[in-house]
mmCIF file of C-alpha atoms and ligand atoms in Angstrom:
data_model
loop_
_atom_site.group_PDB
_atom_site.id
_atom_site.type_symbol
_atom_site.label_atom_id
_atom_site.label_comp_id
_atom_site.label_asym_id
_atom_site.label_seq_id
_atom_site.Cartn_x
_atom_site.Cartn_y
_atom_site.Cartn_z
ATOM 1 C CA MET A 1 -11.399 -0.365 50.774
ATOM 2 C CA ARG A 2 -9.464 2.735 51.738
ATOM 3 C CA LYS A 3 -9.157 3.237 55.486
ATOM 4 C CA PRO A 4 -10.157 6.811 56.394
ATOM 5 C CA ILE A 5 -7.589 9.128 57.937
ATOM 6 C CA LEU A 6 -8.593 11.987 60.196
ATOM 7 C CA ALA A 7 -5.533 14.138 60.792
ATOM 8 C CA GLY A 8 -5.199 17.191 63.008
ATOM 9 C CA ASN A 9 -2.771 19.864 61.865
ATOM 10 C CA TRP A 10 -2.078 21.886 64.989
ATOM 11 C CA LYS A 11 0.036 24.475 63.128
ATOM 12 C CA MET A 12 1.906 26.798 65.542
ATOM 13 C CA TYR A 13 -0.341 26.109 68.537
ATOM 14 C CA LYS A 14 0.047 24.168 71.804
ATOM 15 C CA ASN A 15 2.993 24.150 74.176
ATOM 16 C CA THR A 16 4.026 20.864 75.772
ATOM 17 C CA GLN A 17 1.482 20.849 78.602
ATOM 18 C CA GLU A 18 -1.341 21.837 76.261
ATOM 19 C CA ALA A 19 -0.267 19.126 73.848
ATOM 20 C CA LYS A 20 -0.330 16.532 76.616
ATOM 21 C CA ALA A 21 -3.848 17.535 77.639
ATOM 22 C CA LEU A 22 -5.114 17.491 74.055
ATOM 23 C CA VAL A 23 -3.642 14.071 73.269
ATOM 24 C CA GLU A 24 -4.976 12.613 76.512
ATOM 25 C CA GLY A 25 -8.411 14.038 75.729
ATOM 26 C CA LEU A 26 -8.322 12.421 72.295
ATOM 27 C CA ALA A 27 -6.945 9.119 73.544
ATOM 28 C CA SER A 28 -9.844 8.757 75.963
ATOM 29 C CA ARG A 29 -12.446 9.656 73.329
ATOM 30 C CA VAL A 30 -11.223 8.115 70.066
ATOM 31 C CA GLY A 31 -8.011 6.300 70.982
ATOM 32 C CA LYS A 32 -9.469 2.810 70.627
ATOM 33 C CA LEU A 33 -10.899 3.121 67.118
ATOM 34 C CA SER A 34 -9.301 0.763 64.627
ATOM 35 C CA ASP A 35 -11.469 1.206 61.514
ATOM 36 C CA ARG A 36 -9.899 4.617 60.830
ATOM 37 C CA GLU A 37 -6.567 6.289 61.458
ATOM 38 C CA VAL A 38 -6.486 9.230 63.824
ATOM 39 C CA VAL A 39 -3.322 11.291 63.426
ATOM 40 C CA VAL A 40 -2.149 14.339 65.357
ATOM 41 C CA CYS A 41 0.510 16.682 63.974
ATOM 42 C CA PRO A 42 1.837 18.938 66.759
ATOM 43 C CA PRO A 43 4.665 21.455 66.396
ATOM 44 C CA PHE A 44 8.164 19.896 66.626
ATOM 45 C CA THR A 45 8.613 20.942 70.264
ATOM 46 C CA SER A 46 5.530 18.982 71.340
ATOM 47 C CA LEU A 47 6.131 15.793 69.330
ATOM 48 C CA ALA A 48 7.894 13.943 72.136
ATOM 49 C CA ILE A 49 5.291 14.631 74.779
ATOM 50 C CA ALA A 50 2.507 13.825 72.318
ATOM 51 C CA ALA A 51 4.208 10.479 71.543
ATOM 52 C CA GLU A 52 4.450 9.720 75.249
ATOM 53 C CA SER A 53 0.852 10.726 75.938
ATOM 54 C CA MET A 54 -0.610 8.535 73.174
ATOM 55 C CA LYS A 55 1.096 5.319 74.307
ATOM 56 C CA GLY A 56 -1.392 2.479 74.664
ATOM 57 C CA SER A 57 -3.856 4.100 72.231
ATOM 58 C CA ASN A 58 -4.249 3.754 68.464
ATOM 59 C CA LEU A 59 -3.508 7.424 67.860
ATOM 60 C CA LYS A 60 -0.677 8.134 65.425
ATOM 61 C CA LEU A 61 1.837 10.920 65.310
ATOM 62 C CA GLY A 62 2.751 13.167 62.391
ATOM 63 C CA ALA A 63 5.009 16.181 61.878
ATOM 64 C CA GLN A 64 4.147 19.331 59.942
ATOM 65 C CA ASN A 65 7.317 19.559 57.867
ATOM 66 C CA MET A 66 10.808 18.082 57.409
ATOM 67 C CA TYR A 67 13.979 18.648 55.410
ATOM 68 C CA TRP A 68 15.222 16.264 52.712
ATOM 69 C CA GLU A 69 18.740 15.711 54.064
ATOM 70 C CA ASP A 70 19.675 13.172 56.750
ATOM 71 C CA LYS A 71 21.936 15.520 58.699
ATOM 72 C CA GLY A 72 24.295 18.424 58.273
ATOM 73 C CA ALA A 73 24.724 22.149 58.641
ATOM 74 C CA PHE A 74 21.096 23.141 58.035
ATOM 75 C CA THR A 75 20.306 25.413 60.956
ATOM 76 C CA GLY A 76 16.686 25.321 61.985
ATOM 77 C CA GLU A 77 15.737 22.259 59.943
ATOM 78 C CA ILE A 78 14.586 18.812 61.100
ATOM 79 C CA ALA A 79 15.719 15.538 59.528
ATOM 80 C CA PRO A 80 13.339 12.683 58.694
ATOM 81 C CA GLY A 81 15.294 10.300 60.941
ATOM 82 C CA MET A 82 14.708 12.659 63.867
ATOM 83 C CA LEU A 83 10.976 12.496 63.238
ATOM 84 C CA ARG A 84 11.069 8.707 63.093
ATOM 85 C CA ASP A 85 13.086 8.664 66.291
ATOM 86 C CA THR A 86 10.417 10.769 68.014
ATOM 87 C CA GLY A 87 7.667 8.349 67.007
ATOM 88 C CA CYS A 88 6.254 9.944 63.864
ATOM 89 C CA THR A 89 4.486 7.796 61.280
ATOM 90 C CA TYR A 90 3.318 10.646 59.051
ATOM 91 C CA VAL A 91 4.675 13.976 57.859
ATOM 92 C CA ILE A 92 2.721 16.791 56.212
ATOM 93 C CA ILE A 93 4.527 18.045 53.107
ATOM 94 C CA GLY A 94 3.925 21.251 51.156
ATOM 95 C CA HIS A 95 1.082 22.738 53.197
ATOM 96 C CA SER A 96 -0.133 25.918 51.479
ATOM 97 C CA GLU A 97 1.198 27.998 54.383
ATOM 98 C CA ARG A 98 4.664 26.525 53.744
ATOM 99 C CA ARG A 99 4.304 27.370 50.060
ATOM 100 C CA GLN A 100 2.962 30.871 50.755
ATOM 101 C CA TYR A 101 5.257 32.019 53.594
ATOM 102 C CA PHE A 102 8.334 29.802 53.350
ATOM 103 C CA GLY A 103 8.973 29.532 49.645
ATOM 104 C CA GLU A 104 8.161 25.860 49.154
ATOM 105 C CA THR A 105 7.564 24.818 45.559
ATOM 106 C CA ASP A 106 6.402 21.702 43.745
ATOM 107 C CA ALA A 107 10.085 20.823 43.307
ATOM 108 C CA THR A 108 10.863 20.962 47.044
ATOM 109 C CA VAL A 109 7.624 19.128 47.802
ATOM 110 C CA ASN A 110 8.715 16.348 45.463
ATOM 111 C CA LYS A 111 12.160 16.062 47.095
ATOM 112 C CA LYS A 112 10.646 15.921 50.573
ATOM 113 C CA MET A 113 7.980 13.413 49.569
ATOM 114 C CA LYS A 114 10.530 10.993 48.089
ATOM 115 C CA LYS A 115 12.820 11.402 51.072
ATOM 116 C CA ALA A 116 9.962 10.754 53.485
ATOM 117 C CA PHE A 117 9.331 7.354 51.870
ATOM 118 C CA LEU A 118 13.037 6.498 51.875
ATOM 119 C CA SER A 119 13.106 7.319 55.589
ATOM 120 C CA GLY A 120 10.084 5.233 56.530
ATOM 121 C CA LEU A 121 7.663 8.138 56.939
ATOM 122 C CA LEU A 122 4.326 8.404 55.149
ATOM 123 C CA PRO A 123 3.898 11.801 53.480
ATOM 124 C CA ILE A 124 0.633 13.722 53.443
ATOM 125 C CA VAL A 125 1.189 15.909 50.383
ATOM 126 C CA CYS A 126 -0.945 19.065 50.296
ATOM 127 C CA ILE A 127 -2.219 20.628 47.101
ATOM 128 C CA GLY A 128 -4.929 23.161 46.322
ATOM 129 C CA GLU A 129 -5.782 26.268 44.343
ATOM 130 C CA THR A 130 -6.000 29.864 45.562
ATOM 131 C CA LEU A 131 -9.169 31.935 45.250
ATOM 132 C CA ALA A 132 -7.720 33.870 42.304
ATOM 133 C CA GLU A 133 -6.903 30.603 40.545
ATOM 134 C CA ARG A 134 -10.413 29.242 41.123
ATOM 135 C CA GLU A 135 -12.007 32.465 39.924
ATOM 136 C CA SER A 136 -9.978 32.430 36.734
ATOM 137 C CA SER A 137 -10.932 28.779 36.078
ATOM 138 C CA GLU A 138 -7.397 27.510 36.650
ATOM 139 C CA THR A 139 -8.228 25.034 39.409
ATOM 140 C CA PHE A 140 -7.657 21.889 37.386
ATOM 141 C CA THR A 141 -4.520 23.195 35.682
ATOM 142 C CA VAL A 142 -3.032 24.063 39.070
ATOM 143 C CA LEU A 143 -3.987 20.735 40.628
ATOM 144 C CA GLU A 144 -2.562 18.816 37.690
ATOM 145 C CA ARG A 145 0.729 20.710 37.888
ATOM 146 C CA GLN A 146 0.983 20.225 41.650
ATOM 147 C CA ILE A 147 0.377 16.482 41.308
ATOM 148 C CA ARG A 148 2.615 15.907 38.283
ATOM 149 C CA GLU A 149 5.515 17.961 39.654
ATOM 150 C CA GLY A 150 5.018 17.354 43.351
ATOM 151 C CA ALA A 151 3.735 13.830 43.654
ATOM 152 C CA SER A 152 5.435 11.829 40.939
ATOM 153 C CA GLY A 153 8.512 9.629 40.842
ATOM 154 C CA LEU A 154 7.523 7.002 43.391
ATOM 155 C CA SER A 155 7.584 3.249 42.942
ATOM 156 C CA ALA A 156 4.122 1.658 42.723
ATOM 157 C CA GLU A 157 4.730 0.187 46.179
ATOM 158 C CA GLU A 158 5.362 3.648 47.648
ATOM 159 C CA ALA A 159 2.634 5.372 45.670
ATOM 160 C CA ARG A 160 -0.030 3.090 47.154
ATOM 161 C CA LYS A 161 0.849 4.451 50.583
ATOM 162 C CA LEU A 162 0.861 8.095 49.528
ATOM 163 C CA VAL A 163 -1.691 10.375 51.159
ATOM 164 C CA VAL A 164 -2.787 13.494 49.281
ATOM 165 C CA ALA A 165 -4.631 16.348 50.970
ATOM 166 C CA TYR A 166 -6.745 18.579 48.755
ATOM 167 C CA GLU A 167 -6.926 21.908 50.543
ATOM 168 C CA PRO A 168 -8.361 24.793 48.549
ATOM 169 C CA VAL A 169 -6.379 27.746 49.878
ATOM 170 C CA TRP A 170 -9.500 29.928 50.020
ATOM 171 C CA ALA A 171 -11.106 27.465 52.433
ATOM 172 C CA ILE A 172 -8.246 27.264 54.947
ATOM 173 C CA GLY A 173 -8.993 29.021 58.205
ATOM 174 C CA THR A 174 -11.657 31.146 56.528
ATOM 175 C CA GLY A 175 -14.780 29.282 57.592
ATOM 176 C CA LYS A 176 -15.584 28.889 53.877
ATOM 177 C CA THR A 177 -15.733 25.177 53.160
ATOM 178 C CA ALA A 178 -15.810 23.789 49.651
ATOM 179 C CA THR A 179 -19.228 22.276 49.028
ATOM 180 C CA PRO A 180 -19.192 18.474 49.053
ATOM 181 C CA GLN A 181 -19.750 18.647 45.272
ATOM 182 C CA GLN A 182 -16.831 21.031 44.677
ATOM 183 C CA ALA A 183 -14.589 18.877 46.856
ATOM 184 C CA GLU A 184 -15.647 15.610 45.225
ATOM 185 C CA GLU A 185 -15.080 17.070 41.762
ATOM 186 C CA ALA A 186 -11.513 17.974 42.712
ATOM 187 C CA HIS A 187 -10.848 14.656 44.461
ATOM 188 C CA LYS A 188 -12.083 12.695 41.470
ATOM 189 C CA PHE A 189 -9.846 14.720 39.182
ATOM 190 C CA ILE A 190 -6.851 14.166 41.473
ATOM 191 C CA ARG A 191 -7.462 10.417 41.490
ATOM 192 C CA GLN A 192 -7.667 10.418 37.686
ATOM 193 C CA LYS A 193 -4.317 12.182 37.441
ATOM 194 C CA LEU A 194 -2.770 9.764 39.946
ATOM 195 C CA ALA A 195 -4.089 6.920 37.786
ATOM 196 C CA GLU A 196 -2.349 8.443 34.757
ATOM 197 C CA ILE A 197 0.947 8.914 36.631
ATOM 198 C CA TYR A 198 0.928 5.553 38.386
ATOM 199 C CA ALA A 199 -1.820 3.058 37.478
ATOM 200 C CA PRO A 200 -5.565 2.936 38.040
ATOM 201 C CA ALA A 201 -5.184 0.162 40.633
ATOM 202 C CA VAL A 202 -2.580 2.216 42.515
ATOM 203 C CA ALA A 203 -4.725 5.364 42.407
ATOM 204 C CA GLU A 204 -7.637 3.391 43.860
ATOM 205 C CA GLU A 205 -5.582 2.747 46.981
ATOM 206 C CA ILE A 206 -4.314 6.303 47.509
ATOM 207 C CA ARG A 207 -6.139 8.167 50.239
ATOM 208 C CA ILE A 208 -7.161 11.698 49.340
ATOM 209 C CA LEU A 209 -8.100 13.886 52.307
ATOM 210 C CA TYR A 210 -10.099 17.097 52.192
ATOM 211 C CA GLY A 211 -8.914 20.102 54.206
ATOM 212 C CA GLY A 212 -10.234 23.611 54.672
ATOM 213 C CA SER A 213 -12.624 24.632 57.475
ATOM 214 C CA VAL A 214 -13.682 21.067 58.294
ATOM 215 C CA LYS A 215 -15.931 21.169 61.370
ATOM 216 C CA PRO A 216 -18.181 18.720 63.216
ATOM 217 C CA GLU A 217 -21.154 20.245 61.354
ATOM 218 C CA ASN A 218 -19.852 19.569 57.846
ATOM 219 C CA SER A 219 -17.626 16.511 58.232
ATOM 220 C CA LYS A 220 -20.271 13.864 57.655
ATOM 221 C CA GLU A 221 -21.391 15.175 54.298
ATOM 222 C CA LEU A 222 -17.844 15.758 53.077
ATOM 223 C CA MET A 223 -16.651 12.330 54.216
ATOM 224 C CA GLY A 224 -19.654 10.750 52.517
ATOM 225 C CA GLN A 225 -18.306 11.588 49.035
ATOM 226 C CA ALA A 226 -16.942 8.685 47.002
ATOM 227 C CA ASP A 227 -13.401 10.018 46.575
ATOM 228 C CA ILE A 228 -12.983 11.742 49.938
ATOM 229 C CA ASP A 229 -11.068 9.441 52.261
ATOM 230 C CA GLY A 230 -10.689 11.599 55.330
ATOM 231 C CA ALA A 231 -9.804 15.072 56.476
ATOM 232 C CA LEU A 232 -6.881 17.290 57.364
ATOM 233 C CA VAL A 233 -8.228 19.558 60.073
ATOM 234 C CA GLY A 234 -6.678 22.770 61.395
ATOM 235 C CA GLY A 235 -8.680 24.951 63.779
ATOM 236 C CA ALA A 236 -11.210 22.308 64.793
ATOM 237 C CA SER A 237 -8.438 19.850 65.754
ATOM 238 C CA LEU A 238 -7.274 22.023 68.657
ATOM 239 C CA GLU A 239 -9.980 20.872 71.077
ATOM 240 C CA PRO A 240 -10.589 17.198 71.938
ATOM 241 C CA GLU A 241 -14.342 17.629 71.741
ATOM 242 C CA SER A 242 -14.570 19.074 68.234
ATOM 243 C CA PHE A 243 -11.838 16.886 66.727
ATOM 244 C CA SER A 244 -13.405 13.742 68.219
ATOM 245 C CA LYS A 245 -16.724 14.652 66.659
ATOM 246 C CA ILE A 246 -15.050 14.978 63.267
ATOM 247 C CA VAL A 247 -13.257 11.660 63.780
ATOM 248 C CA THR A 248 -16.544 9.912 64.567
ATOM 249 C CA PHE A 249 -18.418 11.602 61.696
ATOM 250 C CA ASP A 250 -20.352 8.428 60.885
ATOM 251 C CA LEU A 251 -20.752 6.868 64.345
HETATM 252 P P1 LIG B 1 -8.527 24.778 58.858
HETATM 253 O O1 LIG B 1 -7.053 24.378 58.356
HETATM 254 O O2 LIG B 1 -9.236 23.483 59.209
HETATM 255 O O3 LIG B 1 -8.301 25.644 60.072
HETATM 256 O O4 LIG B 1 -9.189 25.489 57.738
HETATM 257 C C1 LIG B 1 -6.833 23.239 57.562
HETATM 258 C C2 LIG B 1 -5.370 23.133 57.225
HETATM 259 O O5 LIG B 1 -4.720 24.154 57.013
HETATM 260 O O6 LIG B 1 -4.823 22.001 57.156
#
């Protein structure tokens, strides 16, 4: 049984006081759940206060990015050890906005993913096709490349703990959600590829999250699909009310 993960990607929103209020609002609503993991991923500047505010709850902390070196002259970057030190369990790697605006590639995603494991962080590796790629029937080719180049090279022990987020780029922040059938088709394909790279038993344990305009109104149906093991939520994770409803999709 794969334990569902509901993760909130706050992107570049929430200063420290707003982060405190949001985490407290979540802790009081969904902070005691233990049959699913509830993860919040604030901007770097709000990680510490989020960690403090979630103490005593089951909420978990994640970062939105990291660099693959431990330390050094890398102005503006954040090391994995710094994230661990601040209380992070998870780190999002290769979000499509990082790929689109900050030049991340499958090769950098792979370096970061491996380094995250070595540093004791669990990576949430994002993949997904653009609208142009979907319209030219390249979805599966793109997904296969992103998985083979971005998410390979782990030991079986590490791979079991990998989290993949399928986020069709055309569904992010657009209000256009993939239908549950479209999402399930992609998730099933991703699991098949993971089975080829690692082993079927390993792939069965890997959690694959859906992301892209997840809202309280569509979360139940999406989460009900066989190969969808949770969600990576942007916009709807910025308010305690809406994110809590997504977290409790089946309750
Ligand atoms: P969205 O973002 O829920 O606002 O579409 C999802 C994401 O980018 O992770």
